[in-house]
mmCIF file of C-alpha atoms and ligand atoms in Angstrom:
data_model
loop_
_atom_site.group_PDB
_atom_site.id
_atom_site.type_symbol
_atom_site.label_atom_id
_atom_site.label_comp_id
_atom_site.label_asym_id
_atom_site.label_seq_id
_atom_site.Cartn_x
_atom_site.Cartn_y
_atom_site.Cartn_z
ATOM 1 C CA UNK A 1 136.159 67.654 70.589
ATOM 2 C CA UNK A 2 138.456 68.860 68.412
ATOM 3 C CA UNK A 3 141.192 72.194 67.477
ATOM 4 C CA UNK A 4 142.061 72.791 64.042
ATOM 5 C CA UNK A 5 145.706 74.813 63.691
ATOM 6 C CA UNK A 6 146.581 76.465 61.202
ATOM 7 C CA UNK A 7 150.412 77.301 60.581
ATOM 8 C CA UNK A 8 150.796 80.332 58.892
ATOM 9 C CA UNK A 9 153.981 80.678 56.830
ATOM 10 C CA UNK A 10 155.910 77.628 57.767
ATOM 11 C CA UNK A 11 158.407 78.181 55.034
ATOM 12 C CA UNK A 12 159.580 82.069 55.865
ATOM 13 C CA UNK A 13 158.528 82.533 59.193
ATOM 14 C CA UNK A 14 160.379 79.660 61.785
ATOM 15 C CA UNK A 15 163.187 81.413 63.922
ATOM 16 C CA UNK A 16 164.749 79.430 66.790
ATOM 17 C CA UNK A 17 162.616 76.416 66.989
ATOM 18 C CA UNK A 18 159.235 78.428 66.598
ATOM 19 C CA UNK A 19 157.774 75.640 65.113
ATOM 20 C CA UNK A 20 157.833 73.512 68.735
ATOM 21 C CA UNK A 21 154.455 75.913 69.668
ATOM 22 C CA UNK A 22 152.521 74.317 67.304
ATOM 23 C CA UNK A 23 153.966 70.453 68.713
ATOM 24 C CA UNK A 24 152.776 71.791 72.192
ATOM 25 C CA UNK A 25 149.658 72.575 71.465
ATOM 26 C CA UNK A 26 148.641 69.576 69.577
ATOM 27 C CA UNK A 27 150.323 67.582 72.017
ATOM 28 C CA UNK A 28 148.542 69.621 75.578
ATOM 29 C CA UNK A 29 145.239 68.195 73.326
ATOM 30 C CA UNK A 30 145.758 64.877 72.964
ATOM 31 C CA UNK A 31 146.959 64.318 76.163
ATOM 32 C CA UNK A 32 143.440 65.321 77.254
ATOM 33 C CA UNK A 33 141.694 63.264 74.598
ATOM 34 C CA UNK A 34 140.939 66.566 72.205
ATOM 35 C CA UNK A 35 141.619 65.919 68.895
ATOM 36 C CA UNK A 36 144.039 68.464 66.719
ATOM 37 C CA UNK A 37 144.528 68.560 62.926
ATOM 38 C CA UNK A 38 147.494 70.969 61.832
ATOM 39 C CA UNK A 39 147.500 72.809 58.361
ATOM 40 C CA UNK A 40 149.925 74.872 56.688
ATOM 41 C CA UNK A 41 149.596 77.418 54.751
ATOM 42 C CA UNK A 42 152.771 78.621 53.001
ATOM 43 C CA UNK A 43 153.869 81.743 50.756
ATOM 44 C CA UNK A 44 151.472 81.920 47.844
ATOM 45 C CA UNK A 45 148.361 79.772 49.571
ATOM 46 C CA UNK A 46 145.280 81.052 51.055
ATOM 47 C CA UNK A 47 142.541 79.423 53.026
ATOM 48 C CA UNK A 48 139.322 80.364 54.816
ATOM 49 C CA UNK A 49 140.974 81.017 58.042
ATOM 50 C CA UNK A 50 137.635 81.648 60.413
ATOM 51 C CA UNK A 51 137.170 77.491 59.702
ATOM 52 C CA UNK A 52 140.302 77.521 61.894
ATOM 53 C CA UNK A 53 140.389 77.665 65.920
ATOM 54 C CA UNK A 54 144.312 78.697 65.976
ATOM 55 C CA UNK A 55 146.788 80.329 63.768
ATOM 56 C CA UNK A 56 150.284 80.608 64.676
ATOM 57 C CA UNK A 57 153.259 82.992 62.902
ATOM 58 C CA UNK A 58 156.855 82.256 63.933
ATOM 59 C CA UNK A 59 159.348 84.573 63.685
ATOM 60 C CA UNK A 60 161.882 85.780 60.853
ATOM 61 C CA UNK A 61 164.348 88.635 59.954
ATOM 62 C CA UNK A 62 163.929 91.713 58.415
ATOM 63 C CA UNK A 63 164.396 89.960 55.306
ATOM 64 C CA UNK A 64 161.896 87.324 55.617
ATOM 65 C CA UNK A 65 159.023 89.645 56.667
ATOM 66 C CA UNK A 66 159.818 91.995 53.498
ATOM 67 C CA UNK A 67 159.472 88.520 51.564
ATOM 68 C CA UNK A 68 155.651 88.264 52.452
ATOM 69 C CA UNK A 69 154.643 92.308 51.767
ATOM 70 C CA UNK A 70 153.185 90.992 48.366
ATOM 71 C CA UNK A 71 151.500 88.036 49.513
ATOM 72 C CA UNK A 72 149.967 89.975 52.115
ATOM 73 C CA UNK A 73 148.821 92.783 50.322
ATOM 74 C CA UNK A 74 147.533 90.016 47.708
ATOM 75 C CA UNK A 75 144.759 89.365 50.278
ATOM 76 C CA UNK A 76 146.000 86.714 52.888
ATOM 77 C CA UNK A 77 146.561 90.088 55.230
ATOM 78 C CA UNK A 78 143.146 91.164 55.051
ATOM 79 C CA UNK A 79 142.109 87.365 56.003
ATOM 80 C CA UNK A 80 144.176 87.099 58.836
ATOM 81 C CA UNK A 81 142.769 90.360 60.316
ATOM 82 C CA UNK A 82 139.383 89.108 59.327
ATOM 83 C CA UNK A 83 139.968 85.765 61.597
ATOM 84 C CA UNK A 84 141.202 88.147 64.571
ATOM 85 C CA UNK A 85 138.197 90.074 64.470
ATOM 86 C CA UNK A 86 136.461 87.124 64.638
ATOM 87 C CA UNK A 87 138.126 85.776 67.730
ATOM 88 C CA UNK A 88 139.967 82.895 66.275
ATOM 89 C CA UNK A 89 142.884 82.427 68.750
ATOM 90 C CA UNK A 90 146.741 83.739 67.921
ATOM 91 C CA UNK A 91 149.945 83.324 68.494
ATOM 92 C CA UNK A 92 152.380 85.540 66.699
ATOM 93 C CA UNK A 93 155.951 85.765 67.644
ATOM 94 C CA UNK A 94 158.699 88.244 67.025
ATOM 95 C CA UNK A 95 158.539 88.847 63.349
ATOM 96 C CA UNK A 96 154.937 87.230 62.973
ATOM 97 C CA UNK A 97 154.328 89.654 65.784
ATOM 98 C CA UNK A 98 154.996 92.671 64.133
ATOM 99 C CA UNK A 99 153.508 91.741 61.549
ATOM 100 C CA UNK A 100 149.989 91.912 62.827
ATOM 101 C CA UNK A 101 150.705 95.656 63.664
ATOM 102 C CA UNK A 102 150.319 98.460 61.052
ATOM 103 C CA UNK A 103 153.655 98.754 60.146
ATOM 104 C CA UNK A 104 157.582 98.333 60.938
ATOM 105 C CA UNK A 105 160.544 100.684 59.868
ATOM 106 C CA UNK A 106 163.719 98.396 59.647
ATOM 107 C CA UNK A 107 166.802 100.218 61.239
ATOM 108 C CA UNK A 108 168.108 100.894 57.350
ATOM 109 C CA UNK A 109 164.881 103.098 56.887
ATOM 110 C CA UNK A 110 162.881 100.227 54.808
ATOM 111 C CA UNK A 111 159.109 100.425 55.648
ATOM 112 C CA UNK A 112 156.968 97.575 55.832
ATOM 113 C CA UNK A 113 153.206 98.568 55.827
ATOM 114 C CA UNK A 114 151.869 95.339 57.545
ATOM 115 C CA UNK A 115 147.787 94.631 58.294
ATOM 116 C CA UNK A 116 146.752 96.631 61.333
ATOM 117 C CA UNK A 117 145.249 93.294 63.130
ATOM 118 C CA UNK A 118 146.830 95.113 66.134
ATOM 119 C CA UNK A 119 146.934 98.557 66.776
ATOM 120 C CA UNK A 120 150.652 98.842 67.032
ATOM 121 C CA UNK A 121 153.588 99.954 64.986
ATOM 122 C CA UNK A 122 157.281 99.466 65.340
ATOM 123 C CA UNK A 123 160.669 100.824 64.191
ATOM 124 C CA UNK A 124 163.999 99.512 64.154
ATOM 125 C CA UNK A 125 167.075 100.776 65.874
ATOM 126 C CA UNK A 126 170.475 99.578 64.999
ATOM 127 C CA UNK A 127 171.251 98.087 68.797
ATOM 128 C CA UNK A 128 169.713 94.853 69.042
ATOM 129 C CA UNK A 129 167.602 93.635 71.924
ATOM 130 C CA UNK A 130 168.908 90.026 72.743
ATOM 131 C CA UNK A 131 168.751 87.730 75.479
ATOM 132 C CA UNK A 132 166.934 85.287 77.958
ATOM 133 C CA UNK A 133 163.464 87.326 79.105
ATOM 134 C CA UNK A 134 160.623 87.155 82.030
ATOM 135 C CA UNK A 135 157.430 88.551 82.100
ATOM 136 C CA UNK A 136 154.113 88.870 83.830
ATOM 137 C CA UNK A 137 150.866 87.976 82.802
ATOM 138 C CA UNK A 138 147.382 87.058 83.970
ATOM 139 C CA UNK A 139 148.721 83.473 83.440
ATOM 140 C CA UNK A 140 151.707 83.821 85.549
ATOM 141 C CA UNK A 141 155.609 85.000 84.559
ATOM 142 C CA UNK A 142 156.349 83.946 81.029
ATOM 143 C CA UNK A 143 159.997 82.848 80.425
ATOM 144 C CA UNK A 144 161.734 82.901 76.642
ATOM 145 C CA UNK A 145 164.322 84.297 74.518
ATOM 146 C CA UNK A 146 164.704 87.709 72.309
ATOM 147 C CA UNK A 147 166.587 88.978 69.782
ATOM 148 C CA UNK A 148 164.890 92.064 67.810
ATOM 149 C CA UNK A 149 165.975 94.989 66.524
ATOM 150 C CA UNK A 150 162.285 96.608 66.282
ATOM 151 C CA UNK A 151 161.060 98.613 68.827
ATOM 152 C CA UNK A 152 157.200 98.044 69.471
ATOM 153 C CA UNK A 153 154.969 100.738 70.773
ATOM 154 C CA UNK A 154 151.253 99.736 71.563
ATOM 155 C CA UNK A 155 148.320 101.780 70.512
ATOM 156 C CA UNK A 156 145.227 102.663 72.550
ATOM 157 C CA UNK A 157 142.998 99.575 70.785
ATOM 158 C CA UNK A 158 145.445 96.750 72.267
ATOM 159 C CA UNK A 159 146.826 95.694 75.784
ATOM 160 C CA UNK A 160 150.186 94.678 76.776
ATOM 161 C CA UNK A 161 149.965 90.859 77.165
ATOM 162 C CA UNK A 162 152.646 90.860 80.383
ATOM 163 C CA UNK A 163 155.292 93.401 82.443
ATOM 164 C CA UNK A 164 158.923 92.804 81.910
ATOM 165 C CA UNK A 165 160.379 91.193 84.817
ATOM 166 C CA UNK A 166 163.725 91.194 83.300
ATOM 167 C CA UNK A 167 164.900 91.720 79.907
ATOM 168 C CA UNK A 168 163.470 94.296 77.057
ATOM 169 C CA UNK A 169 160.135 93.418 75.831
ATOM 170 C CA UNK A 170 158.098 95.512 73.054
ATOM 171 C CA UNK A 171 160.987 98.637 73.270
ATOM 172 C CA UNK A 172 163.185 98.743 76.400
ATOM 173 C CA UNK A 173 161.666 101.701 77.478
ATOM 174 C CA UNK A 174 158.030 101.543 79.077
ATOM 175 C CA UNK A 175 158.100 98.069 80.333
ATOM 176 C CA UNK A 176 155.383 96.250 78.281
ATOM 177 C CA UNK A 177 155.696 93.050 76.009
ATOM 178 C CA UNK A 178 153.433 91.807 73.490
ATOM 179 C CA UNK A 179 149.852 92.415 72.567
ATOM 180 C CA UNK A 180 147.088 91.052 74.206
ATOM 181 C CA UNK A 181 143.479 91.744 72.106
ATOM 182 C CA UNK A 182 140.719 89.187 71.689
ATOM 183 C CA UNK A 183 142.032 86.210 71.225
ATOM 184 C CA UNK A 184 145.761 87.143 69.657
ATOM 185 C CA UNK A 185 148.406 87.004 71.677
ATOM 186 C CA UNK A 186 151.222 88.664 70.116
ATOM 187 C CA UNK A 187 154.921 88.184 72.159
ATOM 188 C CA UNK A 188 158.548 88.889 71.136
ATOM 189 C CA UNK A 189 159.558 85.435 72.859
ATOM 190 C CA UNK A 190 161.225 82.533 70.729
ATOM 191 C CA UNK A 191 162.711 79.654 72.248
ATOM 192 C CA UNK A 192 159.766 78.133 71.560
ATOM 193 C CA UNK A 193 158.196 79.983 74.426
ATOM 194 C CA UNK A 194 155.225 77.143 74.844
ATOM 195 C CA UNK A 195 156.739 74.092 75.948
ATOM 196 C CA UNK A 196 158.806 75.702 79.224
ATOM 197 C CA UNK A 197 155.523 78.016 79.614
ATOM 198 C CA UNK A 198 152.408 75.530 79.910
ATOM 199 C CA UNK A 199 150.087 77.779 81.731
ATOM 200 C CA UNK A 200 150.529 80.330 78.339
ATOM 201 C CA UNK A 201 149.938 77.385 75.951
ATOM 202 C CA UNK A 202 146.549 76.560 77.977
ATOM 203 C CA UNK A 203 145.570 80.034 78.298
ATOM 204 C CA UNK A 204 145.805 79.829 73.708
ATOM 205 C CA UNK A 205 143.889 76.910 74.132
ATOM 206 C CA UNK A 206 141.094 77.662 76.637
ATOM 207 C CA UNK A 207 140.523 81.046 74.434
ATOM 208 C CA UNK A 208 140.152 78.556 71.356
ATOM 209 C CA UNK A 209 138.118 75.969 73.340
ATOM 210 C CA UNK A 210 135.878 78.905 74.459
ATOM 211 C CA UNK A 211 135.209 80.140 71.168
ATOM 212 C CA UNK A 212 133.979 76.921 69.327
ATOM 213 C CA UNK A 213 132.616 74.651 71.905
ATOM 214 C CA UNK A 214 131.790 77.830 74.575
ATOM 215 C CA UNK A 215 133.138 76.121 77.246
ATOM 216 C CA UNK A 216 136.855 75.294 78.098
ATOM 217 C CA UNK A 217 137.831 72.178 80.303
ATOM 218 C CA UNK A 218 141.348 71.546 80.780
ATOM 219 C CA UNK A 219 142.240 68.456 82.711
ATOM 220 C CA UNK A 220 145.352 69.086 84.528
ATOM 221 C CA UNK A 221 148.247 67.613 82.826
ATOM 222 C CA UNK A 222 151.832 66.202 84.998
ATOM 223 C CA UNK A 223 153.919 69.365 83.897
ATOM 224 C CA UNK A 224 157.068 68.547 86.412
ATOM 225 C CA UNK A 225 159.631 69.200 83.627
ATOM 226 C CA UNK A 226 157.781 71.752 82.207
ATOM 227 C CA UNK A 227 158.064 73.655 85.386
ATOM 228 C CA UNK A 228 161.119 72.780 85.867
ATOM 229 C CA UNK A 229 162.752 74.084 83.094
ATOM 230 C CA UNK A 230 160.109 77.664 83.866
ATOM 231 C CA UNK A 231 161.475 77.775 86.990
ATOM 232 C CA UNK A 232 164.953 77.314 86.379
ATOM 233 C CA UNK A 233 165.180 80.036 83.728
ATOM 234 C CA UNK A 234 163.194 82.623 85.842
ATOM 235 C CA UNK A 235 166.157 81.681 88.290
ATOM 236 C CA UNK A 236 168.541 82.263 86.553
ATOM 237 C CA UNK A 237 167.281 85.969 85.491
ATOM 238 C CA UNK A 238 166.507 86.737 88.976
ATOM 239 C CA UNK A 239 168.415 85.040 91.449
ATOM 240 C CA UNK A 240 165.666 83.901 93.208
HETATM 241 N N1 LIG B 301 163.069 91.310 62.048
HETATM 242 C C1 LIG B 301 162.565 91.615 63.330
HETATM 243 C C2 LIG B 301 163.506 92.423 64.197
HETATM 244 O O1 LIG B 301 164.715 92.278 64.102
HETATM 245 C C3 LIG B 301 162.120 90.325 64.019
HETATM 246 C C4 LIG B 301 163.241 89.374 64.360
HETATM 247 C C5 LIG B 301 162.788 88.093 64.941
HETATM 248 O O2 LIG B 301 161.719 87.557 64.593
HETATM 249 N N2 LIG B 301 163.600 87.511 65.802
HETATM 250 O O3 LIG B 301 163.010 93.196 64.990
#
């Protein structure tokens, strides 16, 4: 068996470490004897990206994400919502997460129409939303880091992906974060969020293994440091 990855937008899109997802994955494969091949596919590239079995955005500023507007529009936005649709497995974080929405209003009143592979939209408010972050999920609390200025609000065609525990999430306000519809996952938490959250990273991987081989075995794996570094960030945000 074997995963193919696909990193979208390497060069523009890689905010606090984002890049250590992709390491996890590949490396929560081969530990289990499944074979992984990454690709990249910068600004200005395109590529059939059904062939793939994961695609992961990283994060980036407002700046960054206004960077891409032309690229996307060029066609590699319609592509990426085709591979949603067809239930390639995501992860999209922060920046790459809004992205997949329909659009995002920067707090200086710039608007960003993005590709609608999620029904959401967001808009920017000057007070930034920063710091260490829980969440609940159908795999278990989810810990990371945020630091957004955009304030996500879901539409009726996605689901949250978790409940804040502590910390903002998608707006501050109604207690989602992320996107959860087929297989994208869409999350506002950097740090990278995979390696201190293994049960997410398998739950990206099982959706992947499911779709190309229909079936999804994943040995368990000896994730004592993984855990502990989960557990002693949830901790610290809780107290308990
Ligand atoms: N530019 C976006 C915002 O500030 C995303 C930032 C990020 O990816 N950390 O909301």
């Amino acid at each position: 068996m074997e995963l193919k990855i696909c990193h979208i937008y390497p060069d523009v899109l890689n905010l606090y470490g984002d890049r250590g997802n992709v390491l996890t994955m590949k490396k929560r494969l081969e530990w289990r004897g499944i074979g992984c091949t990454v690709a990249e596919l910068p600004l200005g590239e395109r590529a059939a990206l059904s062939g793939f079995d994961i695609c992961f955005i990283g994060g980036g500023q407002d700046f960054e994400q206004g960077l891409l507007l032309d690229d996307l529009r060029s066609g590699k936005g319609g592509e990426i919502k085709a591979a949603a649709e067809d239930g390639v497995a995501f992860l999209c974080v922060c920046g790459g997460y809004q992205l997949m929405g329909h659009s995002y209003e920067t707090h200086t009143g710039e608007r960003f129409a993005f590709i609608g592979a999620l029904d959401m939209e967001t808009v920017g408010a000057r007070e930034r939303m920063i710091g260490n972050f829980a969440f609940e999920t159908e795999f278990g609390a989810v810990v990371g880091f945020e630091n957004h200025s955009g304030r996500t609000r879901l539409g009726g065609g996605v689901k949250p992906l978790g409940r804040v525990i502590r910390g903002y999430g998608n707006n501050g306000e109604d207690g989602t974060e992320g996107a959860r519809y087929k297989n994208v996952f869409g999350t506002y938490s950097h740090g990278p969020v995979l390696p201190k959250n293994p049960d997410f990273c398998d739950a990206i991987l099982a959706a992947a293994l499911e779709r190309r081989y229909g079936r999804a075995e994943l040995a368990p794996l000896d994730d004592f440091s993984e855990r502990e570094a989960h557990e002693s960030v949830l901790r610290s945000l809780t107290g308990a």
